Coordinates of C-alpha atoms in Angstrom, one line a residue:
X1 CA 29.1 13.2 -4.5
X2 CA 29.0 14.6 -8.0
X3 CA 27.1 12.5 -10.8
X4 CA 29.8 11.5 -13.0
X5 CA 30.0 13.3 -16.8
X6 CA 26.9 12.3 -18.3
X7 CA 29.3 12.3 -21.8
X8 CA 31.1 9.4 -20.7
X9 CA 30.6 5.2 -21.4
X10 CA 32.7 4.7 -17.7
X11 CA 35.2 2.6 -20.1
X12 CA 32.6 0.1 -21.0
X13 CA 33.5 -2.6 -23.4
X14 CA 31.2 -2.6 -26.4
X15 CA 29.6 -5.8 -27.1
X16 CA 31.3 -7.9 -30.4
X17 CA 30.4 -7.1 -33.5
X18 CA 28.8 -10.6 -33.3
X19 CA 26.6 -10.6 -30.7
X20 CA 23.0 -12.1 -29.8
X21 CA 21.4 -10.8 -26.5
X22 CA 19.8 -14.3 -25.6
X23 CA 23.6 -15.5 -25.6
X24 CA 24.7 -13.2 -24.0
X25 CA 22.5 -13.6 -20.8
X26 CA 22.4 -17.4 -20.6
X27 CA 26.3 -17.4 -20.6
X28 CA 26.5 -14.5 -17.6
X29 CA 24.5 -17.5 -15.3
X30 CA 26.2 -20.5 -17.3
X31 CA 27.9 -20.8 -13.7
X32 CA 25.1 -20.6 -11.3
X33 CA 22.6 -23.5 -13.0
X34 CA 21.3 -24.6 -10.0
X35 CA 19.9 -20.9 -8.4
X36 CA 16.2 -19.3 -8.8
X37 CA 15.9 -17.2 -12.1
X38 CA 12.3 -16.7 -12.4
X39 CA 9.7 -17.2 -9.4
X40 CA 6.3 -17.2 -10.2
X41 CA 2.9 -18.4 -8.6
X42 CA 4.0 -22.1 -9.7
X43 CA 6.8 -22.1 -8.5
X44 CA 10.9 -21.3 -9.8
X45 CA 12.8 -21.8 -13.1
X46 CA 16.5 -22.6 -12.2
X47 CA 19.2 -20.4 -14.5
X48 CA 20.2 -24.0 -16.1
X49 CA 16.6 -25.1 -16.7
X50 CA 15.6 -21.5 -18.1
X51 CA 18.8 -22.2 -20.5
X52 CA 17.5 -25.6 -21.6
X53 CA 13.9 -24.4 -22.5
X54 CA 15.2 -21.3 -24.4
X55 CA 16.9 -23.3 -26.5
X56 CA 14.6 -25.7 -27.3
X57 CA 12.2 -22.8 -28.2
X58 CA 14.8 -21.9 -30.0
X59 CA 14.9 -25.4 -32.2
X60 CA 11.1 -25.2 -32.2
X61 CA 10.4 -22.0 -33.4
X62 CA 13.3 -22.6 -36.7
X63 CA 11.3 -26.3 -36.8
X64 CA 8.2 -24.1 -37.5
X65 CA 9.8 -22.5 -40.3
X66 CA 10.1 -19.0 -39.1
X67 CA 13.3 -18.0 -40.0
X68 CA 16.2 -14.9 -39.2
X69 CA 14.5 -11.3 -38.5
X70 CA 10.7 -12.8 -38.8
X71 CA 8.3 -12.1 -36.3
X72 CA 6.8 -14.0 -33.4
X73 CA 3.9 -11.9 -31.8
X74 CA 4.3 -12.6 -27.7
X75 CA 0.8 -11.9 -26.1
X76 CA 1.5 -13.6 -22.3
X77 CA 1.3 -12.5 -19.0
X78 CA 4.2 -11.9 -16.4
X79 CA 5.2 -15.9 -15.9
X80 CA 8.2 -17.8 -16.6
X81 CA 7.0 -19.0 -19.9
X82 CA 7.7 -15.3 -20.8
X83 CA 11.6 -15.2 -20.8
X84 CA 11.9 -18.5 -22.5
X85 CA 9.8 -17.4 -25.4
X86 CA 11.7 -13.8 -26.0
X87 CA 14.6 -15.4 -25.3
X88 CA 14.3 -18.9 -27.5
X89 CA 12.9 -16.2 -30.1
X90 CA 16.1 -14.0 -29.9
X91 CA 18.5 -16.8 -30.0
X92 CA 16.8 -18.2 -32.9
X93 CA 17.6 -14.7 -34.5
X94 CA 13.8 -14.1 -34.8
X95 CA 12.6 -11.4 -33.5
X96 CA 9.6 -11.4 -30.4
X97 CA 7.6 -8.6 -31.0
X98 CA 6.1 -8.3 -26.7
X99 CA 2.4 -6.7 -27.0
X100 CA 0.4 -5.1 -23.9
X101 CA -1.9 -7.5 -22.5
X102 CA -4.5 -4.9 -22.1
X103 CA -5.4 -4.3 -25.2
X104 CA -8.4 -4.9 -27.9
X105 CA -8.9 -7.7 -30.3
X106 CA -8.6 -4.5 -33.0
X107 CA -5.0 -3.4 -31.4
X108 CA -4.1 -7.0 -31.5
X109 CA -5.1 -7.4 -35.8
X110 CA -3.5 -4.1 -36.4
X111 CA -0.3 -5.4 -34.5
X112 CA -0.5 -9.3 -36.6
X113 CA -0.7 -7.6 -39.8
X114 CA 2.0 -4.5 -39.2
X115 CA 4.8 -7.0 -37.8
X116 CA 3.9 -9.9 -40.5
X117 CA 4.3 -12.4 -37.6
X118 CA 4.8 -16.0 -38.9
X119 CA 3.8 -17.5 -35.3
X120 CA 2.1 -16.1 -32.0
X121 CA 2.8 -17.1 -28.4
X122 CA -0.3 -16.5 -26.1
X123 CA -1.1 -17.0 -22.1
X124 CA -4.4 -19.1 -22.5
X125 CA -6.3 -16.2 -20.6
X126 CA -5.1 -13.9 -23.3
X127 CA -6.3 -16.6 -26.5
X128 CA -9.7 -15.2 -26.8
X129 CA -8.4 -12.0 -27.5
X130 CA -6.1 -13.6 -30.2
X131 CA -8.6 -15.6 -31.8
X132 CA -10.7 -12.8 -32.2
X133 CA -7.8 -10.5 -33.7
X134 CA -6.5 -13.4 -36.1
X135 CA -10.3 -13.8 -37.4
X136 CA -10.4 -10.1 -38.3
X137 CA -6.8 -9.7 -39.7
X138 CA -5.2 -10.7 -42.7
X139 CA -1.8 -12.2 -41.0
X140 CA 0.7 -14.6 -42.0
X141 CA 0.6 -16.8 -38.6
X142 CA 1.0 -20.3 -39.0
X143 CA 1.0 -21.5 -35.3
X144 CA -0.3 -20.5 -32.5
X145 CA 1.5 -21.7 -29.1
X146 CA -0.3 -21.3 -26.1
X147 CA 1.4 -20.8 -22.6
X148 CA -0.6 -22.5 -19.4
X149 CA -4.0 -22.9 -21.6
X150 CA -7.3 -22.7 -19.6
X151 CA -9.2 -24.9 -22.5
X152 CA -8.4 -27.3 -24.9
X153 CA -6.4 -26.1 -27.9
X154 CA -7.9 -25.8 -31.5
X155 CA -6.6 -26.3 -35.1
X156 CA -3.2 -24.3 -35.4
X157 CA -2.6 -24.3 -31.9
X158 CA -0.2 -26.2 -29.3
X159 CA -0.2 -26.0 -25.3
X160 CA 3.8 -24.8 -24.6
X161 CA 4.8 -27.1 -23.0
X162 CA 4.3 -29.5 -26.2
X163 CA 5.5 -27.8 -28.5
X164 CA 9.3 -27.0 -26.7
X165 CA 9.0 -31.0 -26.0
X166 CA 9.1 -31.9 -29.6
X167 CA 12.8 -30.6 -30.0
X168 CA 16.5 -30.8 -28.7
X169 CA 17.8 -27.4 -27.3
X170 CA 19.1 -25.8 -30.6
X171 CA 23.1 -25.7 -30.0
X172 CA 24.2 -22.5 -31.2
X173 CA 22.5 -19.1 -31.4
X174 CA 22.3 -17.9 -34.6
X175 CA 25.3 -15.9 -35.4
X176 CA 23.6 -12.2 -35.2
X177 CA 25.5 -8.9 -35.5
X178 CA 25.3 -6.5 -31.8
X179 CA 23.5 -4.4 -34.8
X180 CA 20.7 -6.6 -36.0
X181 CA 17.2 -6.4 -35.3
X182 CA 16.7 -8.4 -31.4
X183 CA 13.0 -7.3 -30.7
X184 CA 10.1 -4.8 -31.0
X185 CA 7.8 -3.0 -28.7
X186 CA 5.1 -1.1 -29.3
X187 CA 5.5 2.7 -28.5
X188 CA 1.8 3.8 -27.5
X189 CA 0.9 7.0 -28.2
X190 CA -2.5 9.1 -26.5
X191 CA -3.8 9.0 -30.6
X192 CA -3.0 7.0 -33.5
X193 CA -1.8 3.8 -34.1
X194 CA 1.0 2.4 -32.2
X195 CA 4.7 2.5 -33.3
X196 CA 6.7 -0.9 -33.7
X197 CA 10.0 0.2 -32.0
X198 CA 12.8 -1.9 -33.7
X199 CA 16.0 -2.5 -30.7
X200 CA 18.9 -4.1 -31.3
X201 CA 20.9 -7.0 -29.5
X202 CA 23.0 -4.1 -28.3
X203 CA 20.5 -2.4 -26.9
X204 CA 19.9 -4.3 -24.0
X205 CA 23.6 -4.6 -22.8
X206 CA 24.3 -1.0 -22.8
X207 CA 21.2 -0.8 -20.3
X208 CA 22.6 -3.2 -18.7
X209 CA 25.8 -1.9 -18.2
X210 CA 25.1 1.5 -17.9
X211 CA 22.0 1.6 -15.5
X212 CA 21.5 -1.5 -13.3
X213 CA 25.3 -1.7 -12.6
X214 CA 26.6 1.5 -12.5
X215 CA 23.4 3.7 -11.4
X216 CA 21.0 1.3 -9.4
X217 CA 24.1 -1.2 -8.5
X218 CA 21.9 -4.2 -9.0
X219 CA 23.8 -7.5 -7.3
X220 CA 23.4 -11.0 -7.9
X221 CA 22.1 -11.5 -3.9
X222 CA 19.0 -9.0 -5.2
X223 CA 15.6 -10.1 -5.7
X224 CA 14.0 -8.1 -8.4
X225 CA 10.3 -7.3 -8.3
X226 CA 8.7 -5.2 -11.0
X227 CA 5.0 -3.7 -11.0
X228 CA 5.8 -2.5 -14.4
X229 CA 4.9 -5.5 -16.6
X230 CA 8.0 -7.4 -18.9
X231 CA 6.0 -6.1 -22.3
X232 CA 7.4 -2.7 -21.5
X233 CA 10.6 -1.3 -22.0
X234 CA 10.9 -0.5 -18.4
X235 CA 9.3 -3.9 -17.3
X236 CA 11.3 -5.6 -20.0
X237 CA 14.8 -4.5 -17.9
X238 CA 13.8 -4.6 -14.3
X239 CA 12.5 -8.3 -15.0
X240 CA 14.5 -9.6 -17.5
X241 CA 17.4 -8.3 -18.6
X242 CA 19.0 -6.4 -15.3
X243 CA 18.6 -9.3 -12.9
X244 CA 20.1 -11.7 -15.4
X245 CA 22.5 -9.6 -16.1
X246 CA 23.8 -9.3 -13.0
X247 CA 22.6 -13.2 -11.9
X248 CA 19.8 -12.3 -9.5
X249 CA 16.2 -13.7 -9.2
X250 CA 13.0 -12.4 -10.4
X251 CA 10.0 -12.4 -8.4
X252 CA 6.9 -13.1 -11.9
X253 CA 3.0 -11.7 -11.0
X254 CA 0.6 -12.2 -13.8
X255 CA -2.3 -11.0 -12.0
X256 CA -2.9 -6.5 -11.7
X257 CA -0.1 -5.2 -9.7
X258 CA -2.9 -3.7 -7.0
X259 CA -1.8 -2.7 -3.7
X260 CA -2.8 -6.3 -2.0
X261 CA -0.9 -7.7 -5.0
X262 CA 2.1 -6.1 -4.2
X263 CA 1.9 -6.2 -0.5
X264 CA 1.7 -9.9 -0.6
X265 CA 5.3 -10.3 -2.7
X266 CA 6.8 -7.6 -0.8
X267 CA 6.3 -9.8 2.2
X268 CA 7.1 -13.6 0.8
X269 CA 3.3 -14.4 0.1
X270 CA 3.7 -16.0 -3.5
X271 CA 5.5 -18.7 -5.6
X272 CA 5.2 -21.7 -3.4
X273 CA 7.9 -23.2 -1.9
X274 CA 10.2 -21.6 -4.6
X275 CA 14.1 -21.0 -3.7
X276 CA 16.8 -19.1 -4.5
X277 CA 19.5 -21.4 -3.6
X278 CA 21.6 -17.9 -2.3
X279 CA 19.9 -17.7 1.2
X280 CA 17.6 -14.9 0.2
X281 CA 15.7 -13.6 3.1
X282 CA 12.3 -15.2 3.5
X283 CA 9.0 -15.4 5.6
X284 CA 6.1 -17.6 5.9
X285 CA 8.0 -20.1 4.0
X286 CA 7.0 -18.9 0.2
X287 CA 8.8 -16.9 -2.0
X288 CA 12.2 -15.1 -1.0
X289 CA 11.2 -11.3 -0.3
X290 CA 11.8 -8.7 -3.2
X291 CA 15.3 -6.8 -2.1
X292 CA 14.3 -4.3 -5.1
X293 CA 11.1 -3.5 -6.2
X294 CA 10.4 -1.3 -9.9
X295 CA 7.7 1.1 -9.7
X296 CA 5.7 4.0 -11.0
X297 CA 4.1 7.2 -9.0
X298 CA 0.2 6.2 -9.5
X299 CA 0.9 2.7 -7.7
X300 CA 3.1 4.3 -5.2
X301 CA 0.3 6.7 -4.6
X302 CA -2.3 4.3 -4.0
X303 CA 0.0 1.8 -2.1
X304 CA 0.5 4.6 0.6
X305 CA -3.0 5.4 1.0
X306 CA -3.8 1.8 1.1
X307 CA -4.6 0.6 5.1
X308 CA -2.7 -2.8 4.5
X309 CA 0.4 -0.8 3.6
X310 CA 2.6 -3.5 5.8
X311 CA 5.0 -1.9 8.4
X312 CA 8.9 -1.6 7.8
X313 CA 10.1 -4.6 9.1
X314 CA 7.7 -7.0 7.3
X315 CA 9.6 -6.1 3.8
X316 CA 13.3 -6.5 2.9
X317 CA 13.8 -3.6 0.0
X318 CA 16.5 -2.2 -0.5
X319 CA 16.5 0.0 -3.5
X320 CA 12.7 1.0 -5.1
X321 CA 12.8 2.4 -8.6
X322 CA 10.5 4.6 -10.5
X323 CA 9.9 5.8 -14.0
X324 CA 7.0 6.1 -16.2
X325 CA 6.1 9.8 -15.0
X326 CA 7.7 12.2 -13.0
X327 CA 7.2 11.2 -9.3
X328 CA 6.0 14.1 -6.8
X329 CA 8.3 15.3 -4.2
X330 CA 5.6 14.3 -1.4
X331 CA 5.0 10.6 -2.3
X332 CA 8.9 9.8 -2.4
X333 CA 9.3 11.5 1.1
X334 CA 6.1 10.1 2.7
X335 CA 7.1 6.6 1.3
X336 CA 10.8 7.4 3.0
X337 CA 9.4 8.0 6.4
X338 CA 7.5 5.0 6.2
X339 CA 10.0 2.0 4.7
X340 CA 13.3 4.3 5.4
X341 CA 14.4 3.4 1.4
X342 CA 14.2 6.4 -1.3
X343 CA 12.5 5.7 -3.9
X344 CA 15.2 6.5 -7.1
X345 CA 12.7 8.0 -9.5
X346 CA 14.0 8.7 -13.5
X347 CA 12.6 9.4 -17.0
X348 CA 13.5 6.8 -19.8
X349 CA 11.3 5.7 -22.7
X350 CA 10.7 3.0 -25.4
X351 CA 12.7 4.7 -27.7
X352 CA 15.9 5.0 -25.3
X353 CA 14.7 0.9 -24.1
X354 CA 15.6 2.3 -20.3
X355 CA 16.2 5.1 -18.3
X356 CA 18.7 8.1 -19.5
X357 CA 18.3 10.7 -16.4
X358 CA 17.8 9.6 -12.9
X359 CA 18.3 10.2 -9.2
X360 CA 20.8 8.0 -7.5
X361 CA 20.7 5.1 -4.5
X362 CA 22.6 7.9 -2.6
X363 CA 22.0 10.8 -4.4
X364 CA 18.1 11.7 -4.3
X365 CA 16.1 14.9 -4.7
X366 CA 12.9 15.1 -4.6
X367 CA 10.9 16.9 -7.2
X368 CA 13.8 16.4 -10.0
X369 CA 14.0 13.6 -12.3
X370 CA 17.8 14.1 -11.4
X371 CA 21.0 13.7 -13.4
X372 CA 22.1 12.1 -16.6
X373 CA 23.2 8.3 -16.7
X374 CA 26.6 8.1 -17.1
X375 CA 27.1 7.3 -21.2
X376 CA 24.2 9.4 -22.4
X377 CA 24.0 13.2 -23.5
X378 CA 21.4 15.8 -22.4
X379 CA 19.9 18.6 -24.5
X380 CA 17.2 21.4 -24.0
X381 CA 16.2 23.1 -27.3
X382 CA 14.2 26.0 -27.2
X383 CA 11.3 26.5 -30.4
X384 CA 14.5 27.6 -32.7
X385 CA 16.2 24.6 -32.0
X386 CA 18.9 26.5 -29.7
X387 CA 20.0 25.4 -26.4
X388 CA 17.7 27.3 -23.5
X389 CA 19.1 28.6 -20.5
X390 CA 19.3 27.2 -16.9
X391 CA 15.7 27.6 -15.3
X392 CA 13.9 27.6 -18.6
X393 CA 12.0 24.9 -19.9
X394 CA 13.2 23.1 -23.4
X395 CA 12.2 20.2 -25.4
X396 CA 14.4 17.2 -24.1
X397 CA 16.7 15.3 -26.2
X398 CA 18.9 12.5 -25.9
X399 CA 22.3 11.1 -27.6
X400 CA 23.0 7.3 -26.1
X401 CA 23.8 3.8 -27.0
X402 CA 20.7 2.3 -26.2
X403 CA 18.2 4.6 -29.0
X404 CA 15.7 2.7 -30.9
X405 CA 16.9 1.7 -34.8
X406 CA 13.5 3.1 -36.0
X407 CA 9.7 2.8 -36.0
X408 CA 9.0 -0.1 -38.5
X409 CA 7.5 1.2 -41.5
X410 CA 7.1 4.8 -40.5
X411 CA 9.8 7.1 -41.8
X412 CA 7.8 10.0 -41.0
X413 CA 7.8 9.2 -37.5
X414 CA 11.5 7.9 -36.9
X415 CA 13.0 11.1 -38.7
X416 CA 10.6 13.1 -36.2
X417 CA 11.8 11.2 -33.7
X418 CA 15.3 10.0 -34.5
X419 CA 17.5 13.0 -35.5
X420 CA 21.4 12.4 -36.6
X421 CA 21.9 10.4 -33.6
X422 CA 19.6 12.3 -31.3
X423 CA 16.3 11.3 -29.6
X424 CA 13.3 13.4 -29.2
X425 CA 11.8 12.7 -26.2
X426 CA 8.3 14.6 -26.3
X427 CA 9.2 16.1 -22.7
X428 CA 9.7 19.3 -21.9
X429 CA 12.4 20.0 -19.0
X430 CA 14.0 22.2 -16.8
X431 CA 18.0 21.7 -15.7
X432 CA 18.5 23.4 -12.4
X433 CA 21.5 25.9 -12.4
X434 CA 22.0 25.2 -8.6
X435 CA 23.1 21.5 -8.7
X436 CA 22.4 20.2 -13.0
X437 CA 19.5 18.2 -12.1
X438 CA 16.3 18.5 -14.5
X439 CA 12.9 18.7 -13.4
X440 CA 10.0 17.6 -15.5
X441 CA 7.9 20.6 -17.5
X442 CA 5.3 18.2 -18.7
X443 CA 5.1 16.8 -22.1
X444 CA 5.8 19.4 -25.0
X445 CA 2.5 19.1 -26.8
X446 CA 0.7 19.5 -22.7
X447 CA 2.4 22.9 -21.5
X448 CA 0.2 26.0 -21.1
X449 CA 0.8 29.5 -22.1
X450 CA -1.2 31.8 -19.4
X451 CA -1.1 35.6 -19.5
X452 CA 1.9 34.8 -22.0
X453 CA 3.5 33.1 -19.4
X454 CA 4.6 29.1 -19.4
X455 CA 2.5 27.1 -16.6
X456 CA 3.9 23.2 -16.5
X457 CA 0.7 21.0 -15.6
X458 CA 3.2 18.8 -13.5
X459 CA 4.0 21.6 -11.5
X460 CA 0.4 22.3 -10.3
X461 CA -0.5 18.7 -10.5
X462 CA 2.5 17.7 -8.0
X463 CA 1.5 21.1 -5.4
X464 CA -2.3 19.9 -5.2
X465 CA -1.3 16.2 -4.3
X466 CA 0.7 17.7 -1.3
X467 CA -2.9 18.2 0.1
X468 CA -3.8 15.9 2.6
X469 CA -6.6 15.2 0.8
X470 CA -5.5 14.5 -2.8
X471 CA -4.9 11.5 -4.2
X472 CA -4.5 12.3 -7.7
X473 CA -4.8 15.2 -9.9
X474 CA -4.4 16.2 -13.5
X475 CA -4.2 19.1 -15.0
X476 CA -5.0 21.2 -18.4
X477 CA -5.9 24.4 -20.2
X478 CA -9.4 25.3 -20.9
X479 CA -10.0 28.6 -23.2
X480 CA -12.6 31.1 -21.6
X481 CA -15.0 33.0 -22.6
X482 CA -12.6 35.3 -24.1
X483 CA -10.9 32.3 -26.1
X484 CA -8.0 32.7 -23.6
X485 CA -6.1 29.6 -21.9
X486 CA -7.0 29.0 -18.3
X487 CA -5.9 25.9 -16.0
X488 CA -8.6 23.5 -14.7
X489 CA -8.1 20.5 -12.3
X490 CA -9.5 17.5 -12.2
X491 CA -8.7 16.0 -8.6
X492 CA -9.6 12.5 -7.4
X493 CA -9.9 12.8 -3.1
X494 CA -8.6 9.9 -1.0
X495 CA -11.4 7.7 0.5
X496 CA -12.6 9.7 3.3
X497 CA -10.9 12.7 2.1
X498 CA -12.5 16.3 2.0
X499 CA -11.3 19.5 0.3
X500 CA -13.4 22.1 -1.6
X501 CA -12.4 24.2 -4.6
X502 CA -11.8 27.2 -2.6
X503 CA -9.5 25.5 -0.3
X504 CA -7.2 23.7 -3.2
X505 CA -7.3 26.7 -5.1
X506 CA -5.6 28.5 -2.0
X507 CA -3.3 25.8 -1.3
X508 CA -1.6 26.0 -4.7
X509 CA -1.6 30.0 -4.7
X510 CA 0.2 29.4 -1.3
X511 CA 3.0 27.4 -2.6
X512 CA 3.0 28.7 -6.4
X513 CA 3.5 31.5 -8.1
X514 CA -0.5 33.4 -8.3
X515 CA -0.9 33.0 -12.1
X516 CA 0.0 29.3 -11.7
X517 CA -3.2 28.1 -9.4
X518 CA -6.3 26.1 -11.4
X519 CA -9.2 28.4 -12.4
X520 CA -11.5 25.8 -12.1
X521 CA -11.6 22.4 -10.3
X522 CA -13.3 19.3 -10.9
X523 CA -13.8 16.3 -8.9
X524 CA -14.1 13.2 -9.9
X525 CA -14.2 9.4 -9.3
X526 CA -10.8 8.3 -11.3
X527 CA -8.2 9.9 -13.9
X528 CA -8.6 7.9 -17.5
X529 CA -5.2 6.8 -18.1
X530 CA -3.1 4.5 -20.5
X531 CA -2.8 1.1 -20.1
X532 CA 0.9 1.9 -18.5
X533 CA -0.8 3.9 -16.3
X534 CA -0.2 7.7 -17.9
X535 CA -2.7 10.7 -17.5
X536 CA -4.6 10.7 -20.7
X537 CA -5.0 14.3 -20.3
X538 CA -6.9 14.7 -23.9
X539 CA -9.8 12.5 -22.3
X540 CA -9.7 15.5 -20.1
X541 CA -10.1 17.8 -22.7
X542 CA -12.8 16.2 -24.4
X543 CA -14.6 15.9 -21.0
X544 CA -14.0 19.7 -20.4
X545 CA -15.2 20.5 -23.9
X546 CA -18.2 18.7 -23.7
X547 CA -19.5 20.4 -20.3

């Protein structure tokens, strides 16, 4: 089967020119009121129900006074509060700006004052932090609204509950354009501040339409379960916008998606006696078992070296996604063998909202990130801004429907980034002349130049996790003594696990060209990483330069 032209929008009706997202997906399950949309550990929120409370956030939130394109800051964890805030903010025409929950109070100031948020809408494990950031920021908030509150609620704040009480669902959306302002995320970066990513109502749709239904061929009999939280782009589809797109459930974890985390919704464990009311498979009389579950390569890694990994016929997936970084070859097959489901792995970005290239259900290879998604354009650009040949690596680019509008108030940064109708990704990739799949190079400002020659860190780091031995590794370039650029490894061993230098070193020259193996390795406890979960391989270099 041949991936179909990657220039191509399949014959996909655009959305009207008046359009609102949060319409748009409470009228796709205006026919199904009565079945599971969100499950979480309290229980479910039916499709009509999660319609009613939208709407009355809706009311509440222009009874507030915040008014078209203002900002409401959402701070919450993964429950299903979460959807009827975005969503009542979105259909009020305001626009939710969704914020990582694993920040600091000084992230959290920075992000209240960039956005100008008139109101903020917390988890009550999360208000401390939000105090903390409104007392050291000069903001504009005027309420607070806290979601499940683990305290009693001080001046300027109401519990949620309350506050959707005091209004009538709001009977019409406001009357946005498919090109108006929907929502922001923030774009972390490994220094700086972080970008406020401006999407449109359009955004989401295309995603819709072009990934989850035509790629991963999401159904309304799925249950959707995403490790990847909902205040991420990729979270933000696999959890909200896909399965209600399509009308299936969602399977909500506020808690750290840890191995025993997982393990316990892959197999039913969680949400009460929460159904689905379309005969969902089931066990131990809790929730419905996740029939898709979204990913990323660290948690994959440590859910396979886990001993509770639970056996085959204990879990009813289907179709397993992964994005976030390039996934190596040997956890997708070991992860095979074990559940008989490929995992689909595929690069997308905040900037793009979802994922532009990607394996298919029945088309996977292993090692490459695989083809473009039907409706969005490929590019590799050599350092002269020309295109680079099969088997060479080039800075990635992107033309598609679902780019970003900008980075608010940073022109500097969305012309850098946004270029006459292309995206710069920040990756560097290679397309394979054999079959037109792309395999990842690493990220442009991370490859190495050894003996004049290009090494990608991704391509070491993926061969030394092959070891029986590895967990994890990350590469980077160190200068010797001679100021020239060698490769060091940092590797962190699985428990029980035993390798020494001499032997990894080996390994890699075995399977790699000779100039490609690590100089030096280091072992140690953990990789420092993002709060998504990314190497942060400039920690590395700090370390490195410090010893």
């Amino acid at each position: 089967m041949s991936p179909a032209p990657a220039g191509s929008l399949l014959e996909v009706a655009p959305p009207s020119e008046r359009f609102n997202i949060a319409q748009h997906l409470l009228d796709v399950n205006a026919g199904r009121p009565d079945k599971a949309a969100f499950i979480d550990d309290r229980g479910s929120v039916s499709f009509g129900r999660l319609a009613e409370r939208v709407r009355q956030m809706a009311a509440a939130l222009k009874g507030l006074g915040v008014k078209r394109e203002e900002r409401v800051l959402l701070l919450m964890q993964d429950n299903s509060d979460w959807p009827v805030a975005f969503l009542g903010a979105v259909y009020a025409g305001c626009v939710p700006v969704a914020v990582n929950t694993l920040l600091t109070a000084d992230d959290y100031a920075y992000m209240l004052e960039h956005s100008r948020a008139q109101a903020a809408i917390v988890s009550g494990a999360l208000l401390p932090a939000l105090r903390a950031a409104l007392v050291r920021s000069d903001h504009e908030v005027h309420k607070v609204i806290v979601s499940q509150p683990v305290a009693p609620t001080g001046f300027g704040e109401v519990e949620f509950d309350a506050f959707l009480a005091q209004h009538s669902p709001l009977a019409r959306c406001a009357p946005t354009q498919a090109d108006d302002p929907a929502f922001w995320l923030y774009s972390s970066g490994s220094t700086g501040r972080p970008k406020g990513t401006v999407h449109s109502h359009a955004n989401p749709y295309w995603t819709i339409e072009l990934y989850a239904k035509r790629v991963l061929g999401l159904e309304e009999s799925d249950v959707c379960f995403s490790a990847a939280k909902l205040f991420f782009a990729y979270g933000l589809g696999n959890a909200l916008t896909f399965p209600m797109g399509v009308g299936a459930t969602v399977v909500l974890m506020a808690e750290r998606p840890t191995p025993e985390a997982t393990f316990k919704r892959w197999t039913g464990g969680a949400g009460g006696n929460a159904g689905t009311g379309g005969g969902q498979p089931r066990q131990g009389g809790g929730a419905p078992r996740p029939t898709v579950f979204f990913g990323a390569p660290t948690g994959f890694a440590g859910m396979l070296a886990h001993p509770a990994l639970p056996p085959r016929d204990a879990v009813a997936l289907r179709l397993v996604s992964s994005a976030g970084e390039a996934l190596p070859a040997e956890i997708g097959e070991r992860f095979e063998r074990h559940f008989g489901v490929d995992i689909v792995d595929g690069i997308g970005s905040t900037e793009m909202l979802h994922i532009y290239i990607s394996n298919r259900p029945d088309r996977v290879r292993y090692g490459t990130t695989g083809w473009p998604v039907p409706g969005y354009e490929i590019e590799l650009r050599g350092e002269d801004g020309g295109p680079v040949p099969d088997g060479e690596p080039g800075d990635l680019y992107i033309h598609g429907p679902s780019a970003a509008m900008m980075y608010w108030g940073n022109r500097a940064k969305t012309r850098e980034t946004f270029q006459g109708g292309w995206t710069k990704s920040g990756d560097k990739y290679v397309r394979n002349a054999d079959d037109g799949s792309y395999t990842y190079s690493g990220r442009s400002d991370d490859m190495l130049k050894v003996s004049g020659i290009y090494v990608s860190p991704f391509e070491v780091e993926a061969t030394l996790v092959q070891h029986p031995a590895v967990l994890e590794a990350a590469v980077i370039g160190v200068p010797d003594t001679e100021g020239l650029t060698k490769t060091k490894a940092f590797v962190v061993l699985k428990a029980g696990g035993q390798a020494t230098e001499a032997e990894l070193k080996a390994f890699v020259k075995d399977r790699l060209a000779p100039y490609k193996y690590p100089r030096v390795i280091e072992f140690i406890d953990e990789l420092p990483k993002t709060a998504t979960g990314k190497i942060q391989r400039f920690r590395l270099r700090e370390r490195a330069a410090d010893a």
